[in-house]
mmCIF file of C-alpha atoms and ligand atoms in Angstrom:
data_model
loop_
_atom_site.group_PDB
_atom_site.id
_atom_site.type_symbol
_atom_site.label_atom_id
_atom_site.label_comp_id
_atom_site.label_asym_id
_atom_site.label_seq_id
_atom_site.Cartn_x
_atom_site.Cartn_y
_atom_site.Cartn_z
ATOM 1 C CA MET A 1 127.247 82.413 181.058
ATOM 2 C CA ILE A 2 129.359 86.076 179.641
ATOM 3 C CA PRO A 3 133.554 85.370 179.404
ATOM 4 C CA ALA A 4 135.522 87.376 182.098
ATOM 5 C CA ALA A 5 136.791 89.315 178.925
ATOM 6 C CA TYR A 6 133.548 91.339 178.234
ATOM 7 C CA PRO A 7 133.303 92.245 182.222
ATOM 8 C CA ASP A 8 130.475 95.232 181.951
ATOM 9 C CA LEU A 9 128.200 93.123 179.365
ATOM 10 C CA ALA A 10 129.094 90.255 181.884
ATOM 11 C CA SER A 11 127.213 93.121 184.854
ATOM 12 C CA LEU A 12 125.191 94.396 183.569
ATOM 13 C CA VAL A 13 123.241 91.155 182.581
ATOM 14 C CA GLN A 14 123.581 89.595 185.981
ATOM 15 C CA ALA A 15 122.107 93.765 186.724
ATOM 16 C CA GLN A 16 119.295 92.542 184.279
ATOM 17 C CA LEU A 17 118.723 89.057 185.548
ATOM 18 C CA ALA A 18 118.059 90.291 189.618
ATOM 19 C CA ILE A 19 114.752 92.204 188.378
ATOM 20 C CA PHE A 20 113.857 89.842 185.823
ATOM 21 C CA PRO A 21 115.136 85.785 186.523
ATOM 22 C CA GLU A 22 112.538 84.548 184.638
ATOM 23 C CA HIS A 23 115.076 86.329 181.917
ATOM 24 C CA GLU A 24 117.642 83.569 182.283
ATOM 25 C CA SER A 25 117.239 80.738 179.761
ATOM 26 C CA TYR A 26 116.722 83.721 177.478
ATOM 27 C CA LEU A 27 120.122 85.638 177.811
ATOM 28 C CA SER A 28 121.818 82.999 177.919
ATOM 29 C CA THR A 29 121.151 81.464 174.333
ATOM 30 C CA ARG A 30 121.377 84.965 173.195
ATOM 31 C CA PHE A 31 125.008 84.762 174.153
ATOM 32 C CA ARG A 32 125.699 81.375 173.707
ATOM 33 C CA ASN A 33 127.138 81.510 170.184
ATOM 34 C CA ALA A 34 127.724 84.793 169.738
ATOM 35 C CA ALA A 35 131.906 85.653 167.608
ATOM 36 C CA PRO A 36 134.252 87.448 169.975
ATOM 37 C CA ARG A 37 133.585 90.870 167.269
ATOM 38 C CA ASP A 38 129.337 90.473 168.515
ATOM 39 C CA LEU A 39 130.980 90.116 172.384
ATOM 40 C CA ALA A 40 133.690 92.901 172.039
ATOM 41 C CA PHE A 41 130.130 95.298 170.267
ATOM 42 C CA ALA A 42 128.053 94.232 173.308
ATOM 43 C CA ASN A 43 130.529 94.810 175.448
ATOM 44 C CA GLU A 44 130.572 98.069 174.776
ATOM 45 C CA LEU A 45 127.160 98.836 174.272
ATOM 46 C CA ALA A 46 126.979 97.703 177.942
ATOM 47 C CA ALA A 47 129.559 100.038 178.924
ATOM 48 C CA MET A 48 127.755 102.682 177.481
ATOM 49 C CA ILE A 49 124.132 100.987 178.617
ATOM 50 C CA LYS A 50 125.655 102.209 182.346
ATOM 51 C CA THR A 51 126.930 104.697 181.986
ATOM 52 C CA ILE A 52 123.345 106.466 180.373
ATOM 53 C CA ALA A 53 121.351 105.044 183.047
ATOM 54 C CA GLY A 54 123.912 105.718 186.342
ATOM 55 C CA GLN A 55 122.719 104.719 189.769
ATOM 56 C CA HIS A 56 119.471 104.483 187.854
ATOM 57 C CA LEU A 57 120.545 100.438 186.692
ATOM 58 C CA SER A 58 117.744 98.954 188.386
ATOM 59 C CA HIS A 59 115.378 101.049 187.067
ATOM 60 C CA PHE A 60 116.577 101.005 182.999
ATOM 61 C CA CYS A 61 115.954 97.330 184.167
ATOM 62 C CA ALA A 62 112.740 97.337 185.661
ATOM 63 C CA ASP A 63 111.502 98.992 182.502
ATOM 64 C CA TYR A 64 113.175 96.909 180.733
ATOM 65 C CA ARG A 65 110.734 94.284 182.356
ATOM 66 C CA TRP A 66 108.161 96.472 181.782
ATOM 67 C CA LEU A 67 108.664 96.397 178.162
ATOM 68 C CA ALA A 68 109.151 92.308 177.500
ATOM 69 C CA GLU A 69 105.535 91.873 178.866
ATOM 70 C CA VAL A 70 103.956 94.110 177.230
ATOM 71 C CA ILE A 71 105.441 93.020 173.936
ATOM 72 C CA ILE A 72 104.233 89.266 175.306
ATOM 73 C CA GLU A 73 100.791 91.180 175.116
ATOM 74 C CA GLU A 74 100.924 93.014 171.678
ATOM 75 C CA GLU A 75 103.465 89.279 170.673
ATOM 76 C CA ILE A 76 99.251 86.954 171.184
ATOM 77 C CA PHE A 77 96.750 89.715 169.453
ATOM 78 C CA PHE A 78 98.407 89.514 166.603
ATOM 79 C CA ARG A 79 98.812 86.318 166.377
ATOM 80 C CA ARG A 80 95.438 86.148 167.384
ATOM 81 C CA GLU A 81 94.064 88.850 165.032
ATOM 82 C CA GLY A 82 97.243 88.715 162.149
ATOM 83 C CA ARG A 83 97.438 92.499 162.608
ATOM 84 C CA TYR A 84 98.275 94.886 164.932
ATOM 85 C CA ARG A 85 96.522 96.528 167.818
ATOM 86 C CA LEU A 86 96.759 100.055 166.330
ATOM 87 C CA SER A 87 95.864 101.443 163.410
ATOM 88 C CA THR A 88 96.347 105.219 163.940
ATOM 89 C CA PHE A 89 99.502 107.809 164.481
ATOM 90 C CA ALA A 90 96.227 109.262 166.891
ATOM 91 C CA GLU A 91 96.447 105.959 169.019
ATOM 92 C CA ALA A 92 99.517 105.746 169.058
ATOM 93 C CA ASP A 93 100.153 109.293 170.045
ATOM 94 C CA ALA A 94 97.678 109.894 173.117
ATOM 95 C CA GLN A 95 98.679 106.080 174.500
ATOM 96 C CA VAL A 96 101.965 106.261 173.976
ATOM 97 C CA TYR A 97 104.452 109.524 172.388
ATOM 98 C CA SER A 98 102.506 111.869 174.169
ATOM 99 C CA ASN A 99 102.154 110.108 177.487
ATOM 100 C CA GLU A 100 105.217 111.205 179.235
ATOM 101 C CA PRO A 101 105.424 108.190 182.514
ATOM 102 C CA TYR A 102 104.732 105.415 179.457
ATOM 103 C CA MET A 103 107.254 106.665 176.566
ATOM 104 C CA ARG A 104 110.383 107.046 179.415
ATOM 105 C CA ARG A 105 109.623 103.346 180.586
ATOM 106 C CA TYR A 106 109.158 102.442 176.838
ATOM 107 C CA VAL A 107 112.200 104.258 175.448
ATOM 108 C CA ASN A 108 114.393 103.281 178.378
ATOM 109 C CA GLY A 109 113.320 99.334 177.443
ATOM 110 C CA ILE A 110 114.249 99.992 173.782
ATOM 111 C CA LEU A 111 117.727 101.239 175.011
ATOM 112 C CA LEU A 112 118.133 97.390 176.789
ATOM 113 C CA SER A 113 116.966 96.140 174.006
ATOM 114 C CA GLN A 114 119.686 97.341 171.871
ATOM 115 C CA LEU A 115 121.502 94.460 174.250
ATOM 116 C CA TRP A 116 119.126 91.801 174.795
ATOM 117 C CA TRP A 117 116.875 91.493 171.023
ATOM 118 C CA ALA A 118 119.784 89.981 168.992
ATOM 119 C CA ASN A 119 118.725 92.026 165.525
ATOM 120 C CA HIS A 120 118.575 95.399 167.287
ATOM 121 C CA THR A 121 122.004 94.537 168.700
ATOM 122 C CA SER A 122 123.204 93.112 164.993
ATOM 123 C CA VAL A 123 121.394 96.754 163.296
ATOM 124 C CA MET A 124 123.216 98.957 165.170
ATOM 125 C CA GLN A 125 126.768 97.402 164.676
ATOM 126 C CA TYR A 126 125.713 97.149 160.649
ATOM 127 C CA PHE A 127 125.007 100.648 161.158
ATOM 128 C CA ARG A 128 128.299 101.940 163.262
ATOM 129 C CA ASP A 129 131.207 99.482 161.108
ATOM 130 C CA THR A 130 129.049 99.682 157.722
ATOM 131 C CA TYR A 131 126.737 103.054 157.481
ATOM 132 C CA LEU A 132 128.557 105.660 159.500
ATOM 133 C CA PRO A 133 132.256 104.844 157.715
ATOM 134 C CA GLY A 134 130.410 105.500 154.353
ATOM 135 C CA LEU A 135 129.492 108.839 154.457
ATOM 136 C CA PRO A 136 131.385 111.516 152.731
ATOM 137 C CA ALA A 137 133.405 113.023 155.284
ATOM 138 C CA GLY A 138 131.566 116.968 155.624
ATOM 139 C CA ALA A 139 128.215 115.600 156.019
ATOM 140 C CA ARG A 140 125.275 116.790 157.600
ATOM 141 C CA HIS A 141 123.390 114.133 159.583
ATOM 142 C CA LEU A 142 119.531 114.004 160.936
ATOM 143 C CA GLU A 143 118.425 111.230 162.627
ATOM 144 C CA ILE A 144 114.140 110.984 162.610
ATOM 145 C CA GLY A 145 113.034 109.335 166.405
ATOM 146 C CA PRO A 146 116.266 108.940 167.722
ATOM 147 C CA GLY A 147 114.255 108.015 171.023
ATOM 148 C CA HIS A 148 117.503 106.743 173.627
ATOM 149 C CA GLY A 149 119.561 108.354 171.217
ATOM 150 C CA LEU A 150 122.459 106.121 170.965
ATOM 151 C CA TYR A 151 122.349 105.569 167.236
ATOM 152 C CA LEU A 152 122.410 109.947 167.455
ATOM 153 C CA TYR A 153 125.247 109.184 169.769
ATOM 154 C CA MET A 154 127.036 106.793 167.300
ATOM 155 C CA ALA A 155 127.005 109.338 164.733
ATOM 156 C CA ALA A 156 127.870 111.951 166.588
ATOM 157 C CA ARG A 157 131.299 110.809 167.830
ATOM 158 C CA GLU A 158 132.345 110.191 163.890
ATOM 159 C CA PRO A 159 134.298 112.929 163.335
ATOM 160 C CA ARG A 160 133.818 113.227 159.494
ATOM 161 C CA LEU A 161 130.147 114.933 160.223
ATOM 162 C CA ALA A 162 130.143 118.450 159.689
ATOM 163 C CA SER A 163 126.525 118.413 161.743
ATOM 164 C CA VAL A 164 124.256 115.845 163.268
ATOM 165 C CA ALA A 165 120.909 116.461 165.038
ATOM 166 C CA GLY A 166 117.871 114.945 165.698
ATOM 167 C CA TRP A 167 113.814 115.288 165.102
ATOM 168 C CA ASP A 168 110.984 113.211 167.617
ATOM 169 C CA VAL A 169 107.669 114.131 167.254
ATOM 170 C CA SER A 170 107.527 112.894 171.409
ATOM 171 C CA PRO A 171 108.848 115.579 174.181
ATOM 172 C CA ALA A 172 110.217 112.363 176.745
ATOM 173 C CA SER A 173 112.228 110.963 173.488
ATOM 174 C CA ILE A 174 113.575 114.549 172.678
ATOM 175 C CA ALA A 175 114.249 114.738 177.179
ATOM 176 C CA VAL A 176 115.903 111.273 177.115
ATOM 177 C CA THR A 177 118.783 112.085 173.853
ATOM 178 C CA THR A 178 119.341 115.220 175.716
ATOM 179 C CA ALA A 179 120.306 113.603 178.787
ATOM 180 C CA THR A 180 121.698 110.151 177.132
ATOM 181 C CA PHE A 181 124.488 112.449 175.334
ATOM 182 C CA LYS A 182 124.702 114.325 178.445
ATOM 183 C CA ALA A 183 125.723 110.698 180.350
ATOM 184 C CA LEU A 184 127.907 110.017 177.750
ATOM 185 C CA GLY A 185 129.729 112.659 178.489
ATOM 186 C CA TYR A 186 129.320 114.317 174.451
ATOM 187 C CA PRO A 187 131.328 117.639 174.398
ATOM 188 C CA GLY A 188 130.387 119.000 170.774
ATOM 189 C CA ARG A 189 126.528 120.807 169.725
ATOM 190 C CA ILE A 190 124.038 118.877 169.148
ATOM 191 C CA ASP A 191 120.590 120.499 167.285
ATOM 192 C CA LEU A 192 117.649 118.294 168.980
ATOM 193 C CA ALA A 193 113.955 119.568 167.523
ATOM 194 C CA LEU A 194 110.167 118.527 168.127
ATOM 195 C CA VAL A 195 109.498 118.129 165.075
ATOM 196 C CA ASN A 196 106.983 115.638 163.010
ATOM 197 C CA LEU A 197 108.549 114.057 160.377
ATOM 198 C CA PHE A 198 105.715 115.157 158.310
ATOM 199 C CA ASP A 199 106.098 118.892 159.183
ATOM 200 C CA ALA A 200 109.449 118.906 158.938
ATOM 201 C CA PRO A 201 111.006 122.226 158.206
ATOM 202 C CA GLY A 202 113.528 122.929 154.842
ATOM 203 C CA GLY A 203 116.944 121.882 156.091
ATOM 204 C CA GLN A 204 119.234 119.708 153.552
ATOM 205 C CA PHE A 205 121.496 116.579 154.961
ATOM 206 C CA ASP A 206 123.906 114.208 153.466
ATOM 207 C CA SER A 207 122.872 111.685 155.972
ATOM 208 C CA ILE A 208 119.549 110.228 157.229
ATOM 209 C CA THR A 209 119.109 108.085 159.625
ATOM 210 C CA LEU A 210 115.585 106.539 160.364
ATOM 211 C CA SER A 211 115.392 104.050 162.480
ATOM 212 C CA GLU A 212 112.469 101.867 163.833
ATOM 213 C CA VAL A 213 110.039 105.239 162.895
ATOM 214 C CA LEU A 214 108.268 103.524 159.257
ATOM 215 C CA GLU A 215 106.179 101.663 161.051
ATOM 216 C CA HIS A 216 104.877 104.140 163.273
ATOM 217 C CA VAL A 217 103.065 106.059 160.507
ATOM 218 C CA GLU A 218 100.203 105.834 158.661
ATOM 219 C CA GLU A 219 101.565 106.799 155.250
ATOM 220 C CA PRO A 220 105.381 105.336 154.953
ATOM 221 C CA ASP A 221 105.268 106.076 151.521
ATOM 222 C CA GLN A 222 105.108 109.761 151.573
ATOM 223 C CA ALA A 223 107.454 109.612 155.114
ATOM 224 C CA LEU A 224 110.251 108.273 152.979
ATOM 225 C CA ARG A 225 109.415 110.898 150.244
ATOM 226 C CA ALA A 226 109.418 114.176 152.947
ATOM 227 C CA ILE A 227 112.928 111.699 153.982
ATOM 228 C CA ALA A 228 113.707 112.025 150.061
ATOM 229 C CA ARG A 229 113.252 116.202 150.372
ATOM 230 C CA LEU A 230 115.651 116.467 152.745
ATOM 231 C CA LEU A 231 117.937 115.112 151.763
ATOM 232 C CA ALA A 232 120.556 116.646 148.942
ATOM 233 C CA PRO A 233 120.915 115.017 145.448
ATOM 234 C CA GLY A 234 123.009 111.922 146.233
ATOM 235 C CA GLY A 235 122.433 112.301 149.831
ATOM 236 C CA ARG A 236 121.723 108.645 151.792
ATOM 237 C CA ALA A 237 119.669 107.129 153.777
ATOM 238 C CA PHE A 238 119.825 104.400 157.003
ATOM 239 C CA ILE A 239 115.905 103.080 156.965
ATOM 240 C CA ASN A 240 115.775 100.062 159.320
ATOM 241 C CA VAL A 241 112.114 98.349 159.636
ATOM 242 C CA PRO A 242 111.292 95.793 161.439
ATOM 243 C CA VAL A 243 108.805 93.438 159.959
ATOM 244 C CA ASN A 244 106.344 91.070 161.624
ATOM 245 C CA SER A 245 107.049 93.226 165.059
ATOM 246 C CA PRO A 246 104.139 94.288 167.519
ATOM 247 C CA ALA A 247 104.338 97.154 169.275
ATOM 248 C CA PRO A 248 102.390 99.456 171.273
ATOM 249 C CA ASP A 249 102.689 102.014 168.543
ATOM 250 C CA HIS A 250 103.744 100.003 165.675
ATOM 251 C CA ILE A 251 100.248 100.818 163.138
ATOM 252 C CA ILE A 252 101.969 99.600 159.876
ATOM 253 C CA LEU A 253 102.282 95.833 159.138
ATOM 254 C CA PHE A 254 105.311 94.931 157.022
ATOM 255 C CA ARG A 255 105.075 91.176 155.964
ATOM 256 C CA THR A 256 108.202 90.697 154.304
ATOM 257 C CA PRO A 257 111.806 92.895 153.584
ATOM 258 C CA GLU A 258 111.247 92.769 150.541
ATOM 259 C CA ALA A 259 107.858 94.586 151.382
ATOM 260 C CA VAL A 260 109.503 97.607 152.909
ATOM 261 C CA PHE A 261 112.342 97.590 149.846
ATOM 262 C CA ASP A 262 110.262 97.746 147.379
ATOM 263 C CA THR A 263 108.483 100.570 149.390
ATOM 264 C CA ILE A 264 111.665 102.128 149.917
ATOM 265 C CA ARG A 265 112.828 101.790 145.923
ATOM 266 C CA GLU A 266 108.578 102.637 145.356
ATOM 267 C CA ALA A 267 109.595 106.759 146.666
ATOM 268 C CA GLY A 268 112.489 107.765 144.678
ATOM 269 C CA PHE A 269 116.239 105.833 146.241
ATOM 270 C CA ASP A 270 118.568 103.436 144.688
ATOM 271 C CA ILE A 271 118.472 100.787 147.529
ATOM 272 C CA GLU A 272 123.015 99.909 147.813
ATOM 273 C CA ALA A 273 122.921 97.622 150.073
ATOM 274 C CA THR A 274 120.410 95.460 152.506
ATOM 275 C CA HIS A 275 121.117 93.945 155.929
ATOM 276 C CA LEU A 276 118.817 91.309 157.553
ATOM 277 C CA ALA A 277 119.134 90.494 161.160
ATOM 278 C CA PRO A 278 116.419 87.904 162.257
ATOM 279 C CA ILE A 279 114.804 87.468 166.291
ATOM 280 C CA SER A 280 117.188 86.091 168.711
ATOM 281 C CA GLY A 281 117.479 82.579 168.780
ATOM 282 C CA ALA A 282 116.280 82.379 165.026
ATOM 283 C CA THR A 283 117.588 81.984 161.398
ATOM 284 C CA LEU A 284 116.103 83.476 159.102
ATOM 285 C CA GLU A 285 114.931 80.660 157.052
ATOM 286 C CA ARG A 286 112.958 80.364 160.441
ATOM 287 C CA ALA A 287 111.924 83.869 160.766
ATOM 288 C CA ARG A 288 110.810 84.173 157.033
ATOM 289 C CA LYS A 289 108.870 80.945 157.269
ATOM 290 C CA LEU A 290 106.783 81.481 160.942
ATOM 291 C CA ALA A 291 106.713 84.690 160.192
ATOM 292 C CA LEU A 292 108.216 85.882 162.496
ATOM 293 C CA THR A 293 110.077 89.761 163.362
ATOM 294 C CA ILE A 294 112.808 90.544 160.691
ATOM 295 C CA SER A 295 114.788 93.871 161.184
ATOM 296 C CA ALA A 296 114.842 94.570 157.421
ATOM 297 C CA THR A 297 117.803 97.197 156.401
ATOM 298 C CA ALA A 298 118.530 99.032 153.732
ATOM 299 C CA ILE A 299 120.950 101.833 152.807
ATOM 300 C CA ALA A 300 119.240 103.770 149.948
ATOM 301 C CA ARG A 301 120.269 106.704 147.806
ATOM 302 C CA LYS A 302 118.020 109.488 146.794
ATOM 303 C CA ARG A 303 117.528 108.959 142.901
HETATM 304 C C1 SAM B 1 111.200 103.095 168.729
HETATM 305 S S1 SAM B 1 111.942 104.529 168.631
HETATM 306 C C2 SAM B 1 112.685 104.667 167.717
HETATM 307 C C3 SAM B 1 114.533 104.543 168.175
HETATM 308 C C4 SAM B 1 115.001 104.027 167.574
HETATM 309 N N1 SAM B 1 115.632 105.455 166.088
HETATM 310 C C5 SAM B 1 116.032 103.216 167.661
HETATM 311 O O1 SAM B 1 115.867 102.637 166.447
HETATM 312 O O2 SAM B 1 116.390 101.822 168.520
HETATM 313 C C6 SAM B 1 110.758 105.087 167.499
HETATM 314 C C7 SAM B 1 110.793 107.061 167.561
HETATM 315 O O3 SAM B 1 110.027 107.322 166.158
HETATM 316 C C8 SAM B 1 108.990 109.121 166.959
HETATM 317 N N2 SAM B 1 108.169 108.925 165.771
HETATM 318 C C9 SAM B 1 107.549 108.239 165.769
HETATM 319 N N3 SAM B 1 106.587 108.276 165.101
HETATM 320 C C10 SAM B 1 107.501 109.627 164.226
HETATM 321 C C11 SAM B 1 106.970 110.971 163.497
HETATM 322 N N4 SAM B 1 106.059 111.247 163.164
HETATM 323 N N5 SAM B 1 107.907 111.537 163.563
HETATM 324 C C12 SAM B 1 108.402 112.091 164.349
HETATM 325 N N6 SAM B 1 109.335 110.949 164.822
HETATM 326 C C13 SAM B 1 108.766 110.301 165.320
HETATM 327 C C14 SAM B 1 109.206 108.518 168.332
HETATM 328 O O4 SAM B 1 108.445 108.983 169.193
HETATM 329 C C15 SAM B 1 110.070 107.307 169.158
HETATM 330 O O5 SAM B 1 110.453 108.250 169.708
#
């Protein structure tokens, strides 16, 4: 299924299929028409994921299988009811963020989804290849909601950044991000803290990542205003929000990428660039027509 030139990707596919054989037709479709550049990125991601998982790779693959089954249940609810199952942060906190064993499985599953879900891979590639190279030398970078930690790790290994910090509301996410940095052998200093973005301490940053977090908060406009307050004048944010994307902790439903981008502009940002990545196997046109998941990403500058 995977050309021999991408050995880490090929072996991770095999490890995943050993745990989740029913995923074979999905995974072969996922990579069938991938360009060499995309396969090279996927191979690099696979190598990182294998290193992070280490001897527990089969557990991580099992956690991904569990996540895929949970998402199908959420998808069925979404299709029947036209809304997400939860609507308050308190519910998501009790069921997911503060539920240590659940959250660990969930974050491990999301780590593998960075590779198995085309929209996730595409956004991460955009972050690495477009957003990070555009940051000024000496930038102070923060990620809110690093979860599995891969975005934060990619920022941390960018030598032009002066400092890197990560804030998350979930103790399990902080523990997983810490483990990711350790497994990948990151030698530098990284400030990780348990922080709800609405209670953010003062501090000025030149760059903030907010990826797959806005749909988790009750007041996305207030969250974006909090991000703007944390940014120095002219600072940039990488804001990634999946639309029509049911999950156990998603409480705010954005139905179109334009709704996301309008919310970002109304909170005091100019949008410099956007990137739209539809769910695996769908064109953008089809995803829009059928209200399938699209990752809507903006590079936004504080006005
Ligand atoms: C789906 S994960 C995103 C992981 C990663 N950024 C990505 O894009 O794949 C969402 C993360 O946001 C965190 N989160 C949710 N609400 C938050 C809040 N109000 N303040 C800080 N972190 C929050 C969760 O604990 C979780 O680790």
